[in-house]
mmCIF file of C-alpha atoms in Angstrom:
data_model
loop_
_atom_site.group_PDB
_atom_site.id
_atom_site.type_symbol
_atom_site.label_atom_id
_atom_site.label_comp_id
_atom_site.label_asym_id
_atom_site.label_seq_id
_atom_site.Cartn_x
_atom_site.Cartn_y
_atom_site.Cartn_z
ATOM 1 C CA MET D 232 178.340 5.519 89.301
ATOM 2 C CA ASN D 233 181.643 7.325 89.757
ATOM 3 C CA SER D 234 181.540 10.801 91.283
ATOM 4 C CA LYS D 235 183.444 13.965 90.368
ATOM 5 C CA VAL D 236 185.743 15.252 93.099
ATOM 6 C CA LYS D 237 187.771 18.446 93.470
ATOM 7 C CA GLY D 238 191.340 18.375 94.688
ATOM 8 C CA TYR D 239 194.867 19.625 94.142
ATOM 9 C CA ALA D 240 197.415 17.707 92.084
ATOM 10 C CA ALA D 241 200.977 17.815 90.837
ATOM 11 C CA HIS D 242 201.305 17.071 87.107
ATOM 12 C CA SER D 243 205.082 16.550 87.061
ATOM 13 C CA PRO D 244 208.001 16.483 89.517
ATOM 14 C CA GLU D 245 208.761 20.120 88.701
ATOM 15 C CA SER D 246 205.248 21.560 88.798
ATOM 16 C CA ASP D 247 203.323 23.276 91.564
ATOM 17 C CA LEU D 248 200.157 21.681 92.860
ATOM 18 C CA ILE D 249 197.100 23.142 91.117
ATOM 19 C CA PRO D 250 193.325 22.578 91.207
ATOM 20 C CA TYR D 251 192.354 19.250 89.660
ATOM 21 C CA SER D 252 189.041 17.461 89.131
ATOM 22 C CA PHE D 253 188.937 13.667 88.985
ATOM 23 C CA GLU D 254 186.626 10.718 89.617
ATOM 24 C CA ARG D 255 186.222 8.620 92.747
ATOM 25 C CA ARG D 256 184.803 5.150 92.240
ATOM 26 C CA GLU D 257 181.292 4.204 93.250
ATOM 27 C CA ILE D 258 181.333 2.550 96.662
ATOM 28 C CA ARG D 259 181.621 -1.232 96.740
ATOM 29 C CA ALA D 260 179.863 -3.416 99.290
ATOM 30 C CA ASP D 261 182.645 -3.061 101.873
ATOM 31 C CA ASP D 262 183.539 0.584 101.156
ATOM 32 C CA VAL D 263 183.162 3.748 103.180
ATOM 33 C CA GLU D 264 182.791 7.117 101.456
ATOM 34 C CA ILE D 265 184.273 9.951 103.522
ATOM 35 C CA ASP D 266 183.877 13.713 103.333
ATOM 36 C CA ILE D 267 187.383 14.975 104.082
ATOM 37 C CA LEU D 268 187.585 17.712 106.716
ATOM 38 C CA TYR D 269 191.341 17.926 107.261
ATOM 39 C CA CYS D 270 194.488 16.513 105.697
ATOM 40 C CA GLY D 271 197.953 16.729 107.184
ATOM 41 C CA ILE D 272 200.999 17.586 105.093
ATOM 42 C CA CYS D 273 203.782 15.039 105.481
ATOM 43 C CA HIS D 274 207.384 15.447 104.275
ATOM 44 C CA THR D 275 206.759 12.193 102.405
ATOM 45 C CA ASP D 276 204.217 14.045 100.248
ATOM 46 C CA ILE D 277 207.018 16.271 98.968
ATOM 47 C CA HIS D 278 209.298 13.289 98.289
ATOM 48 C CA HIS D 279 206.599 11.617 96.197
ATOM 49 C CA VAL D 280 205.541 14.767 94.363
ATOM 50 C CA ARG D 281 209.187 15.447 93.445
ATOM 51 C CA SER D 282 209.937 11.790 92.531
ATOM 52 C CA ASP D 283 212.765 11.733 95.079
ATOM 53 C CA TRP D 284 212.309 7.991 95.674
ATOM 54 C CA GLY D 285 211.858 6.800 92.102
ATOM 55 C CA LYS D 286 209.458 7.104 89.203
ATOM 56 C CA GLU D 287 205.936 8.278 90.076
ATOM 57 C CA GLU D 288 202.638 8.496 88.202
ATOM 58 C CA TYR D 289 201.008 11.839 87.464
ATOM 59 C CA PRO D 290 198.702 13.620 87.974
ATOM 60 C CA MET D 291 199.295 12.965 91.685
ATOM 61 C CA VAL D 292 196.894 14.010 94.434
ATOM 62 C CA PRO D 293 198.932 13.624 97.657
ATOM 63 C CA GLY D 294 197.782 13.319 101.245
ATOM 64 C CA HIS D 295 197.743 10.359 103.648
ATOM 65 C CA GLU D 296 196.813 11.983 106.968
ATOM 66 C CA ILE D 297 193.072 12.166 106.366
ATOM 67 C CA ILE D 298 190.329 13.054 108.836
ATOM 68 C CA GLY D 299 186.690 13.229 107.833
ATOM 69 C CA ARG D 300 183.165 12.056 108.483
ATOM 70 C CA VAL D 301 181.374 9.130 106.902
ATOM 71 C CA LYS D 302 179.090 10.194 104.059
ATOM 72 C CA ARG D 303 177.899 6.759 102.829
ATOM 73 C CA VAL D 304 178.616 3.104 103.522
ATOM 74 C CA GLY D 305 178.412 -0.022 101.371
ATOM 75 C CA LYS D 306 175.758 -2.635 102.067
ATOM 76 C CA ASN D 307 178.158 -4.983 103.902
ATOM 77 C CA VAL D 308 179.850 -2.357 106.100
ATOM 78 C CA THR D 309 179.451 -3.072 109.823
ATOM 79 C CA LYS D 310 182.194 -1.035 111.512
ATOM 80 C CA PHE D 311 181.123 2.519 110.630
ATOM 81 C CA LYS D 312 178.003 4.647 110.342
ATOM 82 C CA VAL D 313 177.093 7.864 108.573
ATOM 83 C CA GLY D 314 178.354 10.944 110.404
ATOM 84 C CA GLN D 315 181.076 9.126 112.338
ATOM 85 C CA ALA D 316 184.506 10.757 112.650
ATOM 86 C CA VAL D 317 187.054 8.564 110.862
ATOM 87 C CA GLY D 318 190.580 8.609 109.528
ATOM 88 C CA VAL D 319 192.614 7.164 106.667
ATOM 89 C CA GLY D 320 196.378 6.835 106.877
ATOM 90 C CA CYS D 321 199.110 5.708 104.494
ATOM 91 C CA LEU D 322 197.407 2.530 103.234
ATOM 92 C CA VAL D 323 194.054 1.854 101.594
ATOM 93 C CA ASP D 324 194.444 -1.868 100.844
ATOM 94 C CA SER D 325 196.713 -4.911 101.008
ATOM 95 C CA CYS D 326 196.493 -8.531 99.913
ATOM 96 C CA GLN D 327 194.899 -9.599 103.242
ATOM 97 C CA ALA D 328 196.404 -13.072 102.855
ATOM 98 C CA CYS D 329 200.201 -12.985 103.291
ATOM 99 C CA SER D 330 202.107 -13.529 106.531
ATOM 100 C CA SER D 331 202.459 -9.798 107.142
ATOM 101 C CA CYS D 332 198.742 -9.169 106.730
ATOM 102 C CA SER D 333 197.901 -12.182 108.911
ATOM 103 C CA HIS D 334 200.017 -10.653 111.676
ATOM 104 C CA HIS D 335 198.354 -7.218 111.361
ATOM 105 C CA GLN D 336 201.419 -5.715 109.693
ATOM 106 C CA GLU D 337 199.849 -4.593 106.445
ATOM 107 C CA GLN D 338 202.572 -1.975 106.020
ATOM 108 C CA TYR D 339 204.977 -4.794 105.105
ATOM 109 C CA CYS D 340 202.690 -6.492 102.559
ATOM 110 C CA ASP D 341 204.362 -6.880 99.157
ATOM 111 C CA ASN D 342 201.046 -5.962 97.521
ATOM 112 C CA LEU D 343 199.996 -3.050 99.714
ATOM 113 C CA VAL D 344 198.108 -0.198 98.068
ATOM 114 C CA THR D 345 199.204 3.258 99.155
ATOM 115 C CA THR D 346 196.665 6.025 99.682
ATOM 116 C CA TYR D 347 197.977 7.891 96.658
ATOM 117 C CA GLY D 348 200.151 6.837 93.760
ATOM 118 C CA GLY D 349 199.138 3.192 94.118
ATOM 119 C CA ARG D 350 196.934 0.935 92.013
ATOM 120 C CA ASP D 351 193.557 -0.414 93.067
ATOM 121 C CA ARG D 352 193.716 -4.224 93.346
ATOM 122 C CA PHE D 353 190.372 -4.713 91.585
ATOM 123 C CA ASP D 354 190.074 -2.184 88.773
ATOM 124 C CA GLY D 355 193.708 -1.100 88.365
ATOM 125 C CA SER D 356 192.909 2.597 88.744
ATOM 126 C CA ILE D 357 195.431 4.942 90.320
ATOM 127 C CA THR D 358 194.760 5.969 93.914
ATOM 128 C CA TYR D 359 194.357 9.640 94.820
ATOM 129 C CA GLY D 360 194.985 11.025 98.286
ATOM 130 C CA GLY D 361 193.553 13.429 100.781
ATOM 131 C CA TYR D 362 194.209 16.809 99.160
ATOM 132 C CA SER D 363 190.625 16.460 97.943
ATOM 133 C CA GLU D 364 187.027 16.723 99.114
ATOM 134 C CA ARG D 365 186.131 13.021 99.359
ATOM 135 C CA ILE D 366 187.669 9.568 99.383
ATOM 136 C CA VAL D 367 186.346 6.001 99.078
ATOM 137 C CA VAL D 368 188.139 3.302 101.108
ATOM 138 C CA SER D 369 187.529 -0.288 102.199
ATOM 139 C CA GLU D 370 186.213 -0.330 105.778
ATOM 140 C CA ASN D 371 189.195 -2.505 106.799
ATOM 141 C CA PHE D 372 191.478 0.481 106.182
ATOM 142 C CA VAL D 373 189.336 3.112 107.877
ATOM 143 C CA LEU D 374 190.094 4.141 111.474
ATOM 144 C CA ASP D 375 187.779 5.226 114.266
ATOM 145 C CA ILE D 376 188.664 8.644 115.736
ATOM 146 C CA PRO D 377 187.972 9.258 119.437
ATOM 147 C CA GLU D 378 185.402 12.046 119.578
ATOM 148 C CA ASN D 379 187.229 13.910 122.378
ATOM 149 C CA LEU D 380 190.230 14.619 120.162
ATOM 150 C CA ASN D 381 190.617 17.809 118.162
ATOM 151 C CA LEU D 382 190.046 16.515 114.643
ATOM 152 C CA ALA D 383 192.505 18.826 112.887
ATOM 153 C CA GLY D 384 195.265 18.009 115.391
ATOM 154 C CA THR D 385 194.541 14.307 114.988
ATOM 155 C CA ALA D 386 195.331 14.258 111.254
ATOM 156 C CA PRO D 387 199.158 14.035 111.659
ATOM 157 C CA LEU D 388 198.769 11.090 114.034
ATOM 158 C CA LEU D 389 197.829 8.933 111.029
ATOM 159 C CA CYS D 390 201.408 9.028 109.756
ATOM 160 C CA ALA D 391 203.728 10.889 112.131
ATOM 161 C CA GLY D 392 201.953 9.531 115.193
ATOM 162 C CA ILE D 393 201.995 5.861 114.262
ATOM 163 C CA THR D 394 205.563 6.169 112.952
ATOM 164 C CA VAL D 395 206.852 6.946 116.455
ATOM 165 C CA TYR D 396 204.222 5.002 118.432
ATOM 166 C CA SER D 397 205.135 1.690 116.804
ATOM 167 C CA PRO D 398 208.755 1.520 118.059
ATOM 168 C CA LEU D 399 207.708 2.785 121.494
ATOM 169 C CA ARG D 400 205.322 -0.156 121.773
ATOM 170 C CA ARG D 401 207.707 -2.668 120.197
ATOM 171 C CA TRP D 402 210.328 -1.863 122.830
ATOM 172 C CA LYS D 403 207.697 -1.931 125.590
ATOM 173 C CA ILE D 404 208.269 1.591 126.840
ATOM 174 C CA ARG D 405 206.741 2.182 130.252
ATOM 175 C CA GLU D 406 207.503 3.720 133.621
ATOM 176 C CA GLY D 407 211.169 3.256 134.532
ATOM 177 C CA LYS D 408 212.383 3.292 130.920
ATOM 178 C CA LYS D 409 214.581 6.039 129.473
ATOM 179 C CA VAL D 410 213.835 7.260 125.958
ATOM 180 C CA ALA D 411 215.654 9.812 123.806
ATOM 181 C CA ILE D 412 214.270 11.552 120.733
ATOM 182 C CA VAL D 413 216.624 12.886 118.048
ATOM 183 C CA GLY D 414 215.112 15.970 116.448
ATOM 184 C CA LEU D 415 212.265 18.230 117.545
ATOM 185 C CA GLY D 416 210.065 18.373 114.456
ATOM 186 C CA GLY D 417 206.881 16.889 113.092
ATOM 187 C CA LEU D 418 207.791 13.400 114.281
ATOM 188 C CA GLY D 419 209.880 14.343 117.294
ATOM 189 C CA HIS D 420 207.333 16.514 119.060
ATOM 190 C CA ILE D 421 204.709 13.749 118.914
ATOM 191 C CA ALA D 422 207.265 11.168 120.080
ATOM 192 C CA ILE D 423 207.960 13.238 123.194
ATOM 193 C CA LYS D 424 204.250 13.432 124.025
ATOM 194 C CA LEU D 425 203.702 9.699 123.516
ATOM 195 C CA ALA D 426 206.792 8.535 125.406
ATOM 196 C CA LYS D 427 205.948 10.771 128.352
ATOM 197 C CA ALA D 428 202.363 9.493 128.423
ATOM 198 C CA MET D 429 203.736 5.940 128.572
ATOM 199 C CA GLY D 430 205.644 6.838 131.728
ATOM 200 C CA ALA D 431 209.177 7.101 130.361
ATOM 201 C CA GLU D 432 211.859 9.605 131.295
ATOM 202 C CA VAL D 433 212.253 11.526 128.040
ATOM 203 C CA THR D 434 215.295 13.336 126.681
ATOM 204 C CA LEU D 435 215.511 15.447 123.536
ATOM 205 C CA PHE D 436 218.729 15.415 121.520
ATOM 206 C CA SER D 437 219.143 18.687 119.633
ATOM 207 C CA ARG D 438 222.062 20.040 117.627
ATOM 208 C CA SER D 439 221.343 23.627 118.667
ATOM 209 C CA LYS D 440 220.153 25.547 121.689
ATOM 210 C CA GLY D 441 216.786 27.265 121.689
ATOM 211 C CA LYS D 442 214.609 24.142 121.710
ATOM 212 C CA GLU D 443 214.517 23.766 125.487
ATOM 213 C CA GLU D 444 211.326 25.707 126.199
ATOM 214 C CA ASP D 445 209.273 23.840 123.612
ATOM 215 C CA ALA D 446 210.785 20.488 124.585
ATOM 216 C CA TYR D 447 209.847 20.920 128.247
ATOM 217 C CA ARG D 448 206.371 22.168 127.310
ATOM 218 C CA LEU D 449 205.828 19.028 125.249
ATOM 219 C CA GLY D 450 206.887 16.793 128.136
ATOM 220 C CA ALA D 451 210.645 16.270 127.877
ATOM 221 C CA ASP D 452 212.531 15.836 131.150
ATOM 222 C CA ASN D 453 215.948 16.710 129.718
ATOM 223 C CA VAL D 454 217.546 18.360 126.685
ATOM 224 C CA VAL D 455 221.032 17.381 125.517
ATOM 225 C CA ILE D 456 222.967 19.316 122.869
ATOM 226 C CA SER D 457 224.313 16.517 120.710
ATOM 227 C CA ILE D 458 227.316 18.437 119.331
ATOM 228 C CA ASP D 459 228.540 19.170 122.871
ATOM 229 C CA ASP D 460 230.907 16.315 123.777
ATOM 230 C CA ALA D 461 230.741 17.094 127.475
ATOM 231 C CA GLN D 462 226.945 16.890 127.510
ATOM 232 C CA MET D 463 226.993 13.671 125.497
ATOM 233 C CA GLN D 464 229.365 12.106 128.033
ATOM 234 C CA THR D 465 226.833 12.727 130.795
ATOM 235 C CA VAL D 466 224.334 10.415 129.074
ATOM 236 C CA LYS D 467 226.721 7.664 127.970
ATOM 237 C CA SER D 468 225.138 4.172 128.253
ATOM 238 C CA THR D 469 221.828 5.649 129.406
ATOM 239 C CA PHE D 470 218.912 5.058 127.048
ATOM 240 C CA ASP D 471 216.758 1.987 126.539
ATOM 241 C CA LEU D 472 215.458 3.391 123.270
ATOM 242 C CA ILE D 473 216.409 6.221 120.932
ATOM 243 C CA ILE D 474 213.997 7.263 118.179
ATOM 244 C CA ASP D 475 215.919 9.066 115.455
ATOM 245 C CA THR D 476 213.602 11.300 113.411
ATOM 246 C CA VAL D 477 216.271 13.126 111.364
ATOM 247 C CA PRO D 478 215.279 13.019 107.644
ATOM 248 C CA TYR D 479 218.784 13.327 106.147
ATOM 249 C CA ASN D 480 222.149 11.587 106.347
ATOM 250 C CA HIS D 481 223.896 12.100 109.691
ATOM 251 C CA ASP D 482 226.375 10.466 112.048
ATOM 252 C CA VAL D 483 224.539 8.038 114.338
ATOM 253 C CA ASN D 484 227.649 6.830 116.206
ATOM 254 C CA PRO D 485 227.469 9.447 118.985
ATOM 255 C CA TYR D 486 223.884 8.398 119.712
ATOM 256 C CA ILE D 487 224.754 4.691 119.762
ATOM 257 C CA ASN D 488 227.258 5.454 122.527
ATOM 258 C CA THR D 489 224.415 6.779 124.690
ATOM 259 C CA LEU D 490 222.438 3.523 124.499
ATOM 260 C CA ALA D 491 222.320 1.290 127.535
ATOM 261 C CA PRO D 492 223.299 -2.376 127.059
ATOM 262 C CA ASP D 493 220.587 -4.087 124.971
ATOM 263 C CA GLY D 494 219.271 -0.655 123.960
ATOM 264 C CA ALA D 495 218.074 0.148 120.451
ATOM 265 C CA LEU D 496 218.378 3.123 118.120
ATOM 266 C CA VAL D 497 215.455 3.164 115.671
ATOM 267 C CA LEU D 498 215.628 5.158 112.448
ATOM 268 C CA VAL D 499 212.234 6.481 111.359
ATOM 269 C CA GLY D 500 213.118 9.582 109.341
ATOM 270 C CA TYR D 501 215.896 8.754 106.871
ATOM 271 C CA PHE D 502 215.917 6.395 103.882
ATOM 272 C CA GLY D 503 219.438 5.976 102.519
ATOM 273 C CA PRO D 504 223.080 5.139 103.262
ATOM 274 C CA LEU D 505 224.548 6.325 106.555
ATOM 275 C CA GLU D 506 227.866 8.155 106.547
ATOM 276 C CA PRO D 507 230.246 8.045 108.294
ATOM 277 C CA ALA D 508 230.203 4.281 108.664
ATOM 278 C CA VAL D 509 228.495 2.811 111.701
ATOM 279 C CA GLN D 510 230.999 1.410 114.191
ATOM 280 C CA SER D 511 229.964 -2.160 115.009
ATOM 281 C CA GLY D 512 232.081 -2.451 118.173
ATOM 282 C CA PRO D 513 229.576 -0.851 120.572
ATOM 283 C CA LEU D 514 226.747 -2.867 119.005
ATOM 284 C CA ILE D 515 228.507 -6.179 119.534
ATOM 285 C CA ALA D 516 230.164 -5.433 122.859
ATOM 286 C CA ARG D 517 226.995 -4.244 124.580
ATOM 287 C CA GLY D 518 224.261 -5.989 122.611
ATOM 288 C CA LYS D 519 222.957 -2.730 121.184
ATOM 289 C CA SER D 520 220.749 -2.571 118.091
ATOM 290 C CA LEU D 521 220.491 -0.209 115.138
ATOM 291 C CA THR D 522 217.239 -0.750 113.278
ATOM 292 C CA GLY D 523 214.361 0.964 111.506
ATOM 293 C CA SER D 524 210.595 1.140 111.631
ATOM 294 C CA LEU D 525 207.861 1.993 109.097
ATOM 295 C CA ILE D 526 204.467 3.307 110.286
ATOM 296 C CA GLY D 527 202.305 0.466 111.664
ATOM 297 C CA GLY D 528 199.505 -1.885 110.737
ATOM 298 C CA LEU D 529 195.822 -1.012 111.011
ATOM 299 C CA GLU D 530 195.350 -2.695 114.382
ATOM 300 C CA GLU D 531 198.320 -0.897 115.917
ATOM 301 C CA THR D 532 197.254 2.413 114.381
ATOM 302 C CA GLN D 533 193.835 2.075 116.000
ATOM 303 C CA GLN D 534 195.542 1.271 119.310
ATOM 304 C CA MET D 535 197.602 4.442 118.915
ATOM 305 C CA LEU D 536 194.509 6.555 118.272
ATOM 306 C CA ASP D 537 192.747 5.052 121.290
ATOM 307 C CA PHE D 538 195.837 5.742 123.439
ATOM 308 C CA CYS D 539 195.891 9.340 122.220
ATOM 309 C CA GLY D 540 192.198 9.608 123.041
ATOM 310 C CA GLU D 541 192.846 8.403 126.594
ATOM 311 C CA HIS D 542 195.685 10.905 127.073
ATOM 312 C CA ASN D 543 194.292 13.719 124.881
ATOM 313 C CA ILE D 544 197.359 13.734 122.619
ATOM 314 C CA VAL D 545 197.259 15.515 119.263
ATOM 315 C CA ALA D 546 199.872 17.206 117.096
ATOM 316 C CA ASP D 547 200.796 20.878 117.380
ATOM 317 C CA ILE D 548 199.607 22.237 114.050
ATOM 318 C CA GLU D 549 199.417 25.253 111.786
ATOM 319 C CA MET D 550 196.226 25.269 109.738
ATOM 320 C CA ILE D 551 196.358 26.410 106.113
ATOM 321 C CA ASN D 552 194.017 26.759 103.162
ATOM 322 C CA ILE D 553 194.605 24.460 100.198
ATOM 323 C CA GLN D 554 195.416 27.496 98.043
ATOM 324 C CA ASP D 555 198.586 27.950 100.144
ATOM 325 C CA ILE D 556 199.855 24.410 99.600
ATOM 326 C CA ASN D 557 202.900 25.314 97.504
ATOM 327 C CA GLU D 558 204.065 27.892 100.036
ATOM 328 C CA ALA D 559 203.585 25.290 102.778
ATOM 329 C CA PHE D 560 205.780 22.822 100.852
ATOM 330 C CA SER D 561 208.508 25.466 100.603
ATOM 331 C CA ARG D 562 208.268 26.262 104.296
ATOM 332 C CA LEU D 563 208.299 22.597 105.265
ATOM 333 C CA LEU D 564 211.572 22.107 103.377
ATOM 334 C CA LYS D 565 213.011 24.891 105.560
ATOM 335 C CA ALA D 566 211.554 23.356 108.740
ATOM 336 C CA ASP D 567 209.525 26.543 109.111
ATOM 337 C CA VAL D 568 206.519 25.080 110.932
ATOM 338 C CA LYS D 569 205.658 24.139 114.514
ATOM 339 C CA TYR D 570 205.124 21.348 114.048
ATOM 340 C CA ARG D 571 202.804 20.038 111.319
ATOM 341 C CA PHE D 572 200.790 21.713 108.599
ATOM 342 C CA VAL D 573 197.160 20.647 108.287
ATOM 343 C CA ILE D 574 194.915 21.671 105.373
ATOM 344 C CA ASP D 575 191.384 22.833 106.105
ATOM 345 C CA MET D 576 189.728 21.056 103.194
ATOM 346 C CA ASP D 577 186.658 23.288 103.386
ATOM 347 C CA SER D 578 188.911 25.854 101.712
ATOM 348 C CA LEU D 579 188.499 23.888 98.450
ATOM 349 C CA ASN D 580 185.119 25.595 98.198
ATOM 350 C CA SER D 581 186.533 29.111 98.618
#
């Protein structure tokens, strides 16, 4: 039997999020039902709510940085038990059969099912996200949360954390490597923590002064003002990896010049055309790469959570009640948060 659930939803691209009741499906044999404790607010939530990336289905219940505890499990579930702390990220299903899924890269599956705004593979129902009191998910897409981690601070790791962890691992960042992070925000502050924990020398690129104190507190070794040509010259041909978290169009050429030979600049924040044009000369002449990265698969996400458990890494957060969600969206668009909003879902009962 389906169950009634309370949440918050947008009913059009122009509307505020408002209270909304809807049904969650009865658990299947391999499902886990989760009482949601916390849900992070991701900039992607705003893009989807506002239909910035194409046509969306409404009502929409956003939220894909979900932390909760297991309420019930299906009869075939073996990985989780009632009361266990668990998480759900950006995906709740995939085909489980294609090449991407076979290589634990479910995020690249052509038939992936997103946590909200997707369609269930079996009954065709729309998926609803974590701005709600409960969720039902296949155990293969549920993540184990290390018990030593602050649960609220862990929520943003399920999107922001894996988004920056994946390229750090792909480029084998370790002691002796030099990493730069472009932008000190929701993604950037976690990237600094992770890169430092991996043993890298970490530099923050910022367009303005005033970020130094926070950057050093988070673990950065250096701060470079990217609009200062003299400072940029001091780091020419330096970095093995640059993670660019900027969510809007910007000139990447100055950053490419700071890559060491065979270095890579990875875009994780911006979807769209880059202007001015990227100069291919430095890429070809020094074997540099300009590429992108999208979250990570379930196996890699669990590895990230375990790594964060070992190093006690969580996001810096500001907790809000669900009733303040529209104000939080407005503030997020102004970058007025240090560094991620997280909703206390118990506030649904206020």
